[in-house]
Each structure stands twice: as structure tokens, then as C-alpha cells.
Amino acid sequence: MPKLTLLLGRRVMQAYDFKQPSIIVGRDDAADVIIDNPSVSRRHAEIRLGDNGWEVEDLGSSNGTFIDNARIEGARSIGLGDEVGFGKFSIVFGKALGEGEVPVATPNPMADRPAPAPAPVAGTPGTMHINPHEVKELLKEADRKKRAHFVWESGGQRGTHYLSDQPAVLIGTDDLCDLRVPKGPKHHVLLMTLDGGTEVRYLAVFGSMTVAGQGTKRSRLKNGDVVESQGLTITFMDDVA
């Protein structure tokens, strides 16, 4: 019987070992994998044991069922490690937590560790349930990570700042800074969001910073730009569409 890993985006929601030969995914309370989210239909897809092995079939869902980013028509065979997508969610077939790596997108140094898996609903063995509040919070967090932010490194420490949380941030070693770092200018580096982008400024009369290897006191940032000044390194990541 299959072992499945349920993902929201690239976050592991739960691993499960089903015992039945047919698994219904959908919003309906009678589904085996219940996901209360508008992107998932009430009876969205079925994973079942067919004559030639395991297969998946879309059940007439609004948003479709996908394998390798291609929408499937009719029943499609699936094997160990295949990822089946539906709505904002996906299921990795044949793997459970601790039995191998879940396929991931391009590595992101700012990515958080996966959240602890929620427990199955009491009294309903064999069923996974993702409640609406949990989905809402995870989608909110996933959207937040797509917004402009930067990763800072200083004195052996590292952190991430989201500009959606604070659109202007003064960075330095001084207590008055919005973001205090162990090594770098005292209070001279300012990042701020403006119409159409993000800008970095070096506020002191003397000295400067480098942006993408070029010395400057003021620069409009592009995705991937690296800002360096006196032991402080900032890597800027722009909005993801």
C-alpha cells in the first residue's frame, strides 16, 4: 500500500501510510485526503491500484490534476517519487518522511525548515485533514516569501528581513538601528522601498559601499545584487511574480 507525502508549495504537510487500494483527494468530508481550500475540488482526484500498478485520475476537477507540470487526461500510471499536483497542493507518491528526499525547487538560502506535520483528525483513521486556518496561514507565509527581502551576513551571523514587514530599514552596529548587526557601518546603510523598486543608500559623508562590485553611495537594487560595506554583506531578492 502507498506511502504519500502531502505538500503545500514546497512545505511538507504530512506523510501517511494508506492501507486501502483507492484514495480520494478533495474538499469533501468523505475524501481520504481532505483539503479545505478553494483550489481543490470536492472530489478532485483518485489514486488507485489498477491492473498494471498504481495510477492517478482526475475526477473532473475545476483546476485539473498535473504530473510533471502537465495536466493529465484519463488515468496515468505513477511510480516511486512521482509528484502529483492539484490546486496549490501536491502529493509525492511512494515516499514518506525519513525515507528519501522530497523533490524540491532550486535551493533557496532563505528557505525555512518544513513545519511540523499536523496530526490526522481524531476518530478518522486513514484520513488526512488540512484545516482552513492552517492553509490560510501557510499560503500567507508562502506569499510573504515571494515579496522583496534581503539576507544579511555579518560577524558570522545571518538573517533575513522582509521589506513587506518594514519597508525602510536602517542597518548597522548602533543601538538606534532598525536592524543591528555585529559588524559593519555604525548606522550608515539604509534600504527602502520606493515606487517601482528598492533602493540602498550609504548615509555617511565619508566612506562608501559596493553594489554588485561597484563603489557607490546610492543605488537602485536588482534581484541578486550584493551590497558590501565594512564586513556587512546584504543579498537582495526582488518580488517573485
PDB file of C-alpha atoms in Angstrom:
ATOM      1  CA  MET A   1       0.000   0.000   0.000  1.00  0.00           C
ATOM      2  CA  PRO A   2       1.278   3.502  -0.821  1.00  0.00           C
ATOM      3  CA  LYS A   3       3.168   5.917   1.337  1.00  0.00           C
ATOM      4  CA  LEU A   4       2.370   9.508   0.443  1.00  0.00           C
ATOM      5  CA  THR A   5       3.809  12.896   1.331  1.00  0.00           C
ATOM      6  CA  LEU A   6       1.448  15.852   1.105  1.00  0.00           C
ATOM      7  CA  LEU A   7       2.996  19.224   0.185  1.00  0.00           C
ATOM      8  CA  LEU A   8       1.718  22.790   0.141  1.00  0.00           C
ATOM      9  CA  GLY A   9       4.081  24.647  -2.160  1.00  0.00           C
ATOM     10  CA  ARG A  10       7.406  23.096  -1.076  1.00  0.00           C
ATOM     11  CA  ARG A  11       6.382  22.659   2.559  1.00  0.00           C
ATOM     12  CA  VAL A  12       5.791  19.164   3.885  1.00  0.00           C
ATOM     13  CA  MET A  13       2.334  18.958   5.449  1.00  0.00           C
ATOM     14  CA  GLN A  14       2.155  15.277   6.335  1.00  0.00           C
ATOM     15  CA  ALA A  15       3.419  11.821   5.455  1.00  0.00           C
ATOM     16  CA  TYR A  16       0.927   8.969   5.550  1.00  0.00           C
ATOM     17  CA  ASP A  17       0.795   5.219   5.001  1.00  0.00           C
ATOM     18  CA  PHE A  18      -2.565   4.297   3.493  1.00  0.00           C
ATOM     19  CA  LYS A  19      -3.925   0.760   3.707  1.00  0.00           C
ATOM     20  CA  GLN A  20      -6.648   0.897   1.047  1.00  0.00           C
ATOM     21  CA  PRO A  21      -6.312   0.414  -2.741  1.00  0.00           C
ATOM     22  CA  SER A  22      -8.217   3.643  -3.571  1.00  0.00           C
ATOM     23  CA  ILE A  23      -7.523   7.135  -2.183  1.00  0.00           C
ATOM     24  CA  ILE A  24      -9.770  10.110  -2.947  1.00  0.00           C
ATOM     25  CA  VAL A  25      -8.286  13.606  -2.715  1.00  0.00           C
ATOM     26  CA  GLY A  26     -10.658  16.557  -2.349  1.00  0.00           C
ATOM     27  CA  ARG A  27     -12.580  19.014  -0.173  1.00  0.00           C
ATOM     28  CA  ASP A  28     -15.457  16.635   0.515  1.00  0.00           C
ATOM     29  CA  ASP A  29     -15.719  15.278   4.052  1.00  0.00           C
ATOM     30  CA  ALA A  30     -15.858  11.766   2.601  1.00  0.00           C
ATOM     31  CA  ALA A  31     -12.472  12.121   0.870  1.00  0.00           C
ATOM     32  CA  ASP A  32      -9.434  10.271   2.197  1.00  0.00           C
ATOM     33  CA  VAL A  33      -7.200  13.336   1.858  1.00  0.00           C
ATOM     34  CA  ILE A  34      -9.388  16.268   2.887  1.00  0.00           C
ATOM     35  CA  ILE A  35      -8.052  19.689   1.884  1.00  0.00           C
ATOM     36  CA  ASP A  36     -10.446  22.528   2.646  1.00  0.00           C
ATOM     37  CA  ASN A  37      -9.188  25.019   0.062  1.00  0.00           C
ATOM     38  CA  PRO A  38     -10.973  26.576  -2.962  1.00  0.00           C
ATOM     39  CA  SER A  39      -8.202  25.447  -5.338  1.00  0.00           C
ATOM     40  CA  VAL A  40      -9.159  21.819  -4.639  1.00  0.00           C
ATOM     41  CA  SER A  41     -12.467  20.388  -5.869  1.00  0.00           C
ATOM     42  CA  ARG A  42     -14.753  18.339  -3.621  1.00  0.00           C
ATOM     43  CA  ARG A  43     -13.722  15.120  -5.372  1.00  0.00           C
ATOM     44  CA  HIS A  44     -10.572  16.244  -7.116  1.00  0.00           C
ATOM     45  CA  ALA A  45      -8.549  13.136  -7.946  1.00  0.00           C
ATOM     46  CA  GLU A  46      -8.278   9.443  -7.225  1.00  0.00           C
ATOM     47  CA  ILE A  47      -5.084   7.483  -6.619  1.00  0.00           C
ATOM     48  CA  ARG A  48      -5.819   3.780  -7.036  1.00  0.00           C
ATOM     49  CA  LEU A  49      -4.287   0.370  -7.583  1.00  0.00           C
ATOM     50  CA  GLY A  50      -5.089  -0.686 -11.162  1.00  0.00           C
ATOM     51  CA  ASP A  51      -4.398  -3.838 -13.137  1.00  0.00           C
ATOM     52  CA  ASN A  52      -0.873  -2.654 -14.033  1.00  0.00           C
ATOM     53  CA  GLY A  53       0.040  -0.889 -10.813  1.00  0.00           C
ATOM     54  CA  TRP A  54      -0.740   2.427  -9.175  1.00  0.00           C
ATOM     55  CA  GLU A  55      -2.375   5.181 -11.198  1.00  0.00           C
ATOM     56  CA  VAL A  56      -3.991   8.572 -10.733  1.00  0.00           C
ATOM     57  CA  GLU A  57      -7.049  10.016 -12.441  1.00  0.00           C
ATOM     58  CA  ASP A  58      -8.611  13.463 -12.311  1.00  0.00           C
ATOM     59  CA  LEU A  59     -12.277  13.315 -11.280  1.00  0.00           C
ATOM     60  CA  GLY A  60     -13.472  16.299 -13.306  1.00  0.00           C
ATOM     61  CA  SER A  61     -11.890  18.915 -11.056  1.00  0.00           C
ATOM     62  CA  SER A  62     -12.034  22.630 -11.875  1.00  0.00           C
ATOM     63  CA  ASN A  63      -8.262  23.211 -11.752  1.00  0.00           C
ATOM     64  CA  GLY A  64      -7.026  19.877 -13.054  1.00  0.00           C
ATOM     65  CA  THR A  65      -4.513  17.294 -11.889  1.00  0.00           C
ATOM     66  CA  PHE A  66      -0.881  17.512 -13.020  1.00  0.00           C
ATOM     67  CA  ILE A  67       2.186  15.292 -13.375  1.00  0.00           C
ATOM     68  CA  ASP A  68       5.460  16.953 -14.345  1.00  0.00           C
ATOM     69  CA  ASN A  69       3.547  20.237 -14.787  1.00  0.00           C
ATOM     70  CA  ALA A  70       1.370  18.663 -17.491  1.00  0.00           C
ATOM     71  CA  ARG A  71      -2.364  18.338 -16.997  1.00  0.00           C
ATOM     72  CA  ILE A  72      -3.434  14.716 -17.219  1.00  0.00           C
ATOM     73  CA  GLU A  73      -6.377  13.295 -19.146  1.00  0.00           C
ATOM     74  CA  GLY A  74      -7.706   9.931 -18.059  1.00  0.00           C
ATOM     75  CA  ALA A  75      -5.767   7.551 -15.814  1.00  0.00           C
ATOM     76  CA  ARG A  76      -1.982   7.926 -15.645  1.00  0.00           C
ATOM     77  CA  SER A  77       0.467   5.414 -14.175  1.00  0.00           C
ATOM     78  CA  ILE A  78       2.571   6.663 -11.248  1.00  0.00           C
ATOM     79  CA  GLY A  79       5.647   5.236  -9.577  1.00  0.00           C
ATOM     80  CA  LEU A  80       8.028   5.818  -6.704  1.00  0.00           C
ATOM     81  CA  GLY A  81       8.868   9.506  -6.349  1.00  0.00           C
ATOM     82  CA  ASP A  82       6.284  10.839  -8.821  1.00  0.00           C
ATOM     83  CA  GLU A  83       4.689  14.123  -7.767  1.00  0.00           C
ATOM     84  CA  VAL A  84       1.001  14.671  -8.489  1.00  0.00           C
ATOM     85  CA  GLY A  85      -0.257  18.259  -8.339  1.00  0.00           C
ATOM     86  CA  PHE A  86      -3.764  19.523  -7.683  1.00  0.00           C
ATOM     87  CA  GLY A  87      -4.614  23.126  -6.867  1.00  0.00           C
ATOM     88  CA  LYS A  88      -1.931  24.623  -4.643  1.00  0.00           C
ATOM     89  CA  PHE A  89      -1.068  21.190  -3.263  1.00  0.00           C
ATOM     90  CA  SER A  90       0.801  18.111  -4.415  1.00  0.00           C
ATOM     91  CA  ILE A  91       1.405  14.555  -3.295  1.00  0.00           C
ATOM     92  CA  VAL A  92       4.687  12.702  -3.681  1.00  0.00           C
ATOM     93  CA  PHE A  93       3.872   9.044  -4.277  1.00  0.00           C
ATOM     94  CA  GLY A  94       5.676   6.189  -2.590  1.00  0.00           C
ATOM     95  CA  LYS A  95       7.783   8.183  -0.126  1.00  0.00           C
ATOM     96  CA  ALA A  96       7.243   9.078   3.487  1.00  0.00           C
ATOM     97  CA  LEU A  97       9.201  11.322   5.800  1.00  0.00           C
ATOM     98  CA  GLY A  98      12.560   9.777   6.597  1.00  0.00           C
ATOM     99  CA  GLU A  99      12.562   7.526   3.522  1.00  0.00           C
ATOM    100  CA  GLY A 100      14.104   9.861   0.987  1.00  0.00           C
ATOM    101  CA  GLU A 101      14.154  13.413  -0.159  1.00  0.00           C
ATOM    102  CA  VAL A 102      11.016  15.185  -1.273  1.00  0.00           C
ATOM    103  CA  PRO A 103      11.638  16.835  -4.671  1.00  0.00           C
ATOM    104  CA  VAL A 104      12.466  20.497  -4.127  1.00  0.00           C
ATOM    105  CA  ALA A 105      12.734  23.617  -6.202  1.00  0.00           C
ATOM    106  CA  THR A 106      16.015  25.433  -6.789  1.00  0.00           C
ATOM    107  CA  PRO A 107      17.731  25.680  -3.371  1.00  0.00           C
ATOM    108  CA  ASN A 108      16.981  28.944  -1.603  1.00  0.00           C
ATOM    109  CA  PRO A 109      19.291  30.006   1.239  1.00  0.00           C
ATOM    110  CA  MET A 110      16.400  31.869   2.857  1.00  0.00           C
ATOM    111  CA  ALA A 111      14.045  28.907   2.913  1.00  0.00           C
ATOM    112  CA  ASP A 112      12.643  27.985   6.306  1.00  0.00           C
ATOM    113  CA  ARG A 113      12.663  24.461   7.623  1.00  0.00           C
ATOM    114  CA  PRO A 114       9.475  22.475   6.939  1.00  0.00           C
ATOM    115  CA  ALA A 115       6.747  22.924   9.529  1.00  0.00           C
ATOM    116  CA  PRO A 116       5.855  20.013  11.806  1.00  0.00           C
ATOM    117  CA  ALA A 117       3.260  17.784  10.213  1.00  0.00           C
ATOM    118  CA  PRO A 118      -0.287  18.215  11.516  1.00  0.00           C
ATOM    119  CA  ALA A 119      -1.868  15.177  13.134  1.00  0.00           C
ATOM    120  CA  PRO A 120      -4.745  13.324  11.439  1.00  0.00           C
ATOM    121  CA  VAL A 121      -8.213  14.246  12.658  1.00  0.00           C
ATOM    122  CA  ALA A 122      -9.145  12.190  15.716  1.00  0.00           C
ATOM    123  CA  GLY A 123     -11.534   9.389  15.061  1.00  0.00           C
ATOM    124  CA  THR A 124     -10.903   9.205  11.314  1.00  0.00           C
ATOM    125  CA  PRO A 125      -8.018   6.744  10.749  1.00  0.00           C
ATOM    126  CA  GLY A 126      -6.749   6.699   7.188  1.00  0.00           C
ATOM    127  CA  THR A 127      -7.782  10.280   6.542  1.00  0.00           C
ATOM    128  CA  MET A 128      -5.644  13.436   6.347  1.00  0.00           C
ATOM    129  CA  HIS A 129      -7.334  16.754   7.046  1.00  0.00           C
ATOM    130  CA  ILE A 130      -5.851  20.210   6.496  1.00  0.00           C
ATOM    131  CA  ASN A 131      -7.989  22.788   8.262  1.00  0.00           C
ATOM    132  CA  PRO A 132      -8.803  26.155   6.604  1.00  0.00           C
ATOM    133  CA  HIS A 133      -6.945  28.276   9.183  1.00  0.00           C
ATOM    134  CA  GLU A 134      -3.749  26.269   8.723  1.00  0.00           C
ATOM    135  CA  VAL A 135      -3.977  26.518   4.937  1.00  0.00           C
ATOM    136  CA  LYS A 136      -4.637  30.268   5.145  1.00  0.00           C
ATOM    137  CA  GLU A 137      -1.570  30.821   7.340  1.00  0.00           C
ATOM    138  CA  LEU A 138       0.679  28.678   5.139  1.00  0.00           C
ATOM    139  CA  LEU A 139      -0.466  30.435   1.976  1.00  0.00           C
ATOM    140  CA  LYS A 140       0.105  33.779   3.680  1.00  0.00           C
ATOM    141  CA  GLU A 141       3.631  32.714   4.628  1.00  0.00           C
ATOM    142  CA  ALA A 142       4.315  31.390   1.128  1.00  0.00           C
ATOM    143  CA  ASP A 143       3.176  34.699  -0.365  1.00  0.00           C
ATOM    144  CA  ARG A 144       5.344  36.611   2.112  1.00  0.00           C
ATOM    145  CA  LYS A 145       8.416  34.721   0.924  1.00  0.00           C
ATOM    146  CA  LYS A 146       7.742  35.886  -2.630  1.00  0.00           C
ATOM    147  CA  ARG A 147       7.928  39.533  -1.611  1.00  0.00           C
ATOM    148  CA  ALA A 148      11.119  41.614  -1.740  1.00  0.00           C
ATOM    149  CA  HIS A 149      13.574  40.780   1.040  1.00  0.00           C
ATOM    150  CA  PHE A 150      17.268  40.564   1.755  1.00  0.00           C
ATOM    151  CA  VAL A 151      19.652  38.228   3.523  1.00  0.00           C
ATOM    152  CA  TRP A 152      22.341  39.832   5.662  1.00  0.00           C
ATOM    153  CA  GLU A 153      25.602  38.322   6.881  1.00  0.00           C
ATOM    154  CA  SER A 154      27.846  39.930   9.470  1.00  0.00           C
ATOM    155  CA  GLY A 155      30.327  38.697  12.070  1.00  0.00           C
ATOM    156  CA  GLY A 156      29.436  35.056  11.436  1.00  0.00           C
ATOM    157  CA  GLN A 157      25.711  35.704  11.858  1.00  0.00           C
ATOM    158  CA  ARG A 158      22.984  35.614   9.226  1.00  0.00           C
ATOM    159  CA  GLY A 159      19.365  36.694   8.965  1.00  0.00           C
ATOM    160  CA  THR A 160      16.503  37.556   6.610  1.00  0.00           C
ATOM    161  CA  HIS A 161      14.463  40.771   6.529  1.00  0.00           C
ATOM    162  CA  TYR A 162      11.195  41.070   4.602  1.00  0.00           C
ATOM    163  CA  LEU A 163      10.569  44.552   3.268  1.00  0.00           C
ATOM    164  CA  SER A 164       6.827  43.914   3.355  1.00  0.00           C
ATOM    165  CA  ASP A 165       7.146  43.879   7.162  1.00  0.00           C
ATOM    166  CA  GLN A 166       9.232  47.066   7.321  1.00  0.00           C
ATOM    167  CA  PRO A 167       9.689  48.980   4.027  1.00  0.00           C
ATOM    168  CA  ALA A 168      12.566  51.138   5.288  1.00  0.00           C
ATOM    169  CA  VAL A 169      15.317  49.729   7.476  1.00  0.00           C
ATOM    170  CA  LEU A 170      18.495  51.316   8.841  1.00  0.00           C
ATOM    171  CA  ILE A 171      21.255  48.743   9.234  1.00  0.00           C
ATOM    172  CA  GLY A 172      24.370  48.996  11.376  1.00  0.00           C
ATOM    173  CA  THR A 173      26.067  48.283  14.686  1.00  0.00           C
ATOM    174  CA  ASP A 174      24.458  51.162  16.588  1.00  0.00           C
ATOM    175  CA  ASP A 175      21.650  50.555  19.108  1.00  0.00           C
ATOM    176  CA  LEU A 176      19.456  53.039  17.239  1.00  0.00           C
ATOM    177  CA  CYS A 177      19.442  50.964  14.041  1.00  0.00           C
ATOM    178  CA  ASP A 178      16.308  49.086  12.989  1.00  0.00           C
ATOM    179  CA  LEU A 179      18.474  46.069  12.201  1.00  0.00           C
ATOM    180  CA  ARG A 180      21.502  45.798  14.457  1.00  0.00           C
ATOM    181  CA  VAL A 181      24.376  43.672  13.160  1.00  0.00           C
ATOM    182  CA  PRO A 182      27.612  42.611  14.912  1.00  0.00           C
ATOM    183  CA  LYS A 183      29.938  44.030  12.259  1.00  0.00           C
ATOM    184  CA  GLY A 184      29.577  46.794   9.678  1.00  0.00           C
ATOM    185  CA  PRO A 185      28.985  50.552   9.460  1.00  0.00           C
ATOM    186  CA  LYS A 186      27.682  52.220  12.621  1.00  0.00           C
ATOM    187  CA  HIS A 187      24.386  53.472  11.152  1.00  0.00           C
ATOM    188  CA  HIS A 188      25.015  54.340   7.550  1.00  0.00           C
ATOM    189  CA  VAL A 189      23.250  51.741   5.361  1.00  0.00           C
ATOM    190  CA  LEU A 190      19.583  52.376   4.570  1.00  0.00           C
ATOM    191  CA  LEU A 191      17.361  50.096   2.466  1.00  0.00           C
ATOM    192  CA  MET A 192      13.954  51.367   1.471  1.00  0.00           C
ATOM    193  CA  THR A 193      11.152  50.514  -0.931  1.00  0.00           C
ATOM    194  CA  LEU A 194      10.190  53.227  -3.382  1.00  0.00           C
ATOM    195  CA  ASP A 195       7.761  53.373  -6.282  1.00  0.00           C
ATOM    196  CA  GLY A 196       8.926  50.763  -8.707  1.00  0.00           C
ATOM    197  CA  GLY A 197      11.687  49.162  -6.661  1.00  0.00           C
ATOM    198  CA  THR A 198      14.089  49.081  -3.738  1.00  0.00           C
ATOM    199  CA  GLU A 199      16.985  51.454  -3.124  1.00  0.00           C
ATOM    200  CA  VAL A 200      20.057  51.272  -0.880  1.00  0.00           C
ATOM    201  CA  ARG A 201      21.838  54.384   0.394  1.00  0.00           C
ATOM    202  CA  TYR A 202      25.105  54.966   2.235  1.00  0.00           C
ATOM    203  CA  LEU A 203      24.384  57.906   4.511  1.00  0.00           C
ATOM    204  CA  ALA A 204      27.834  58.895   5.798  1.00  0.00           C
ATOM    205  CA  VAL A 205      29.838  61.706   4.200  1.00  0.00           C
ATOM    206  CA  PHE A 206      32.987  59.604   4.212  1.00  0.00           C
ATOM    207  CA  GLY A 207      33.281  56.041   3.012  1.00  0.00           C
ATOM    208  CA  SER A 208      31.016  54.093   0.686  1.00  0.00           C
ATOM    209  CA  MET A 209      29.628  50.663  -0.107  1.00  0.00           C
ATOM    210  CA  THR A 210      29.776  48.415  -3.143  1.00  0.00           C
ATOM    211  CA  VAL A 211      26.735  47.203  -5.047  1.00  0.00           C
ATOM    212  CA  ALA A 212      27.422  44.351  -7.473  1.00  0.00           C
ATOM    213  CA  GLY A 213      31.112  45.147  -7.100  1.00  0.00           C
ATOM    214  CA  GLN A 214      30.807  48.851  -7.931  1.00  0.00           C
ATOM    215  CA  GLY A 215      31.531  51.583  -5.353  1.00  0.00           C
ATOM    216  CA  THR A 216      28.549  53.876  -4.764  1.00  0.00           C
ATOM    217  CA  LYS A 217      26.590  55.829  -2.178  1.00  0.00           C
ATOM    218  CA  ARG A 218      23.162  55.225  -3.703  1.00  0.00           C
ATOM    219  CA  SER A 219      21.795  52.531  -5.980  1.00  0.00           C
ATOM    220  CA  ARG A 220      18.537  51.024  -7.184  1.00  0.00           C
ATOM    221  CA  LEU A 221      18.744  47.304  -6.456  1.00  0.00           C
ATOM    222  CA  LYS A 222      18.127  44.446  -8.870  1.00  0.00           C
ATOM    223  CA  ASN A 223      17.360  40.858  -7.978  1.00  0.00           C
ATOM    224  CA  GLY A 224      20.510  39.127  -6.740  1.00  0.00           C
ATOM    225  CA  ASP A 225      22.507  42.321  -6.141  1.00  0.00           C
ATOM    226  CA  VAL A 226      25.076  42.035  -3.341  1.00  0.00           C
ATOM    227  CA  VAL A 227      25.770  45.065  -1.134  1.00  0.00           C
ATOM    228  CA  GLU A 228      29.003  45.087   0.889  1.00  0.00           C
ATOM    229  CA  SER A 229      30.317  47.536   3.472  1.00  0.00           C
ATOM    230  CA  GLN A 230      32.857  47.071   6.277  1.00  0.00           C
ATOM    231  CA  GLY A 231      32.149  43.400   6.942  1.00  0.00           C
ATOM    232  CA  LEU A 232      28.410  43.599   6.243  1.00  0.00           C
ATOM    233  CA  THR A 233      27.050  41.701   3.240  1.00  0.00           C
ATOM    234  CA  ILE A 234      23.465  42.076   2.001  1.00  0.00           C
ATOM    235  CA  THR A 235      21.970  39.969  -0.778  1.00  0.00           C
ATOM    236  CA  PHE A 236      18.790  41.455  -2.237  1.00  0.00           C
ATOM    237  CA  MET A 237      15.935  39.277  -3.571  1.00  0.00           C
ATOM    238  CA  ASP A 238      13.204  41.042  -5.530  1.00  0.00           C
ATOM    239  CA  ASP A 239       9.494  40.223  -5.705  1.00  0.00           C
ATOM    240  CA  VAL A 240       8.610  36.932  -7.364  1.00  0.00           C
ATOM    241  CA  ALA A 241       5.696  37.246  -9.762  1.00  0.00           C
TER     242      ALA A 241
END
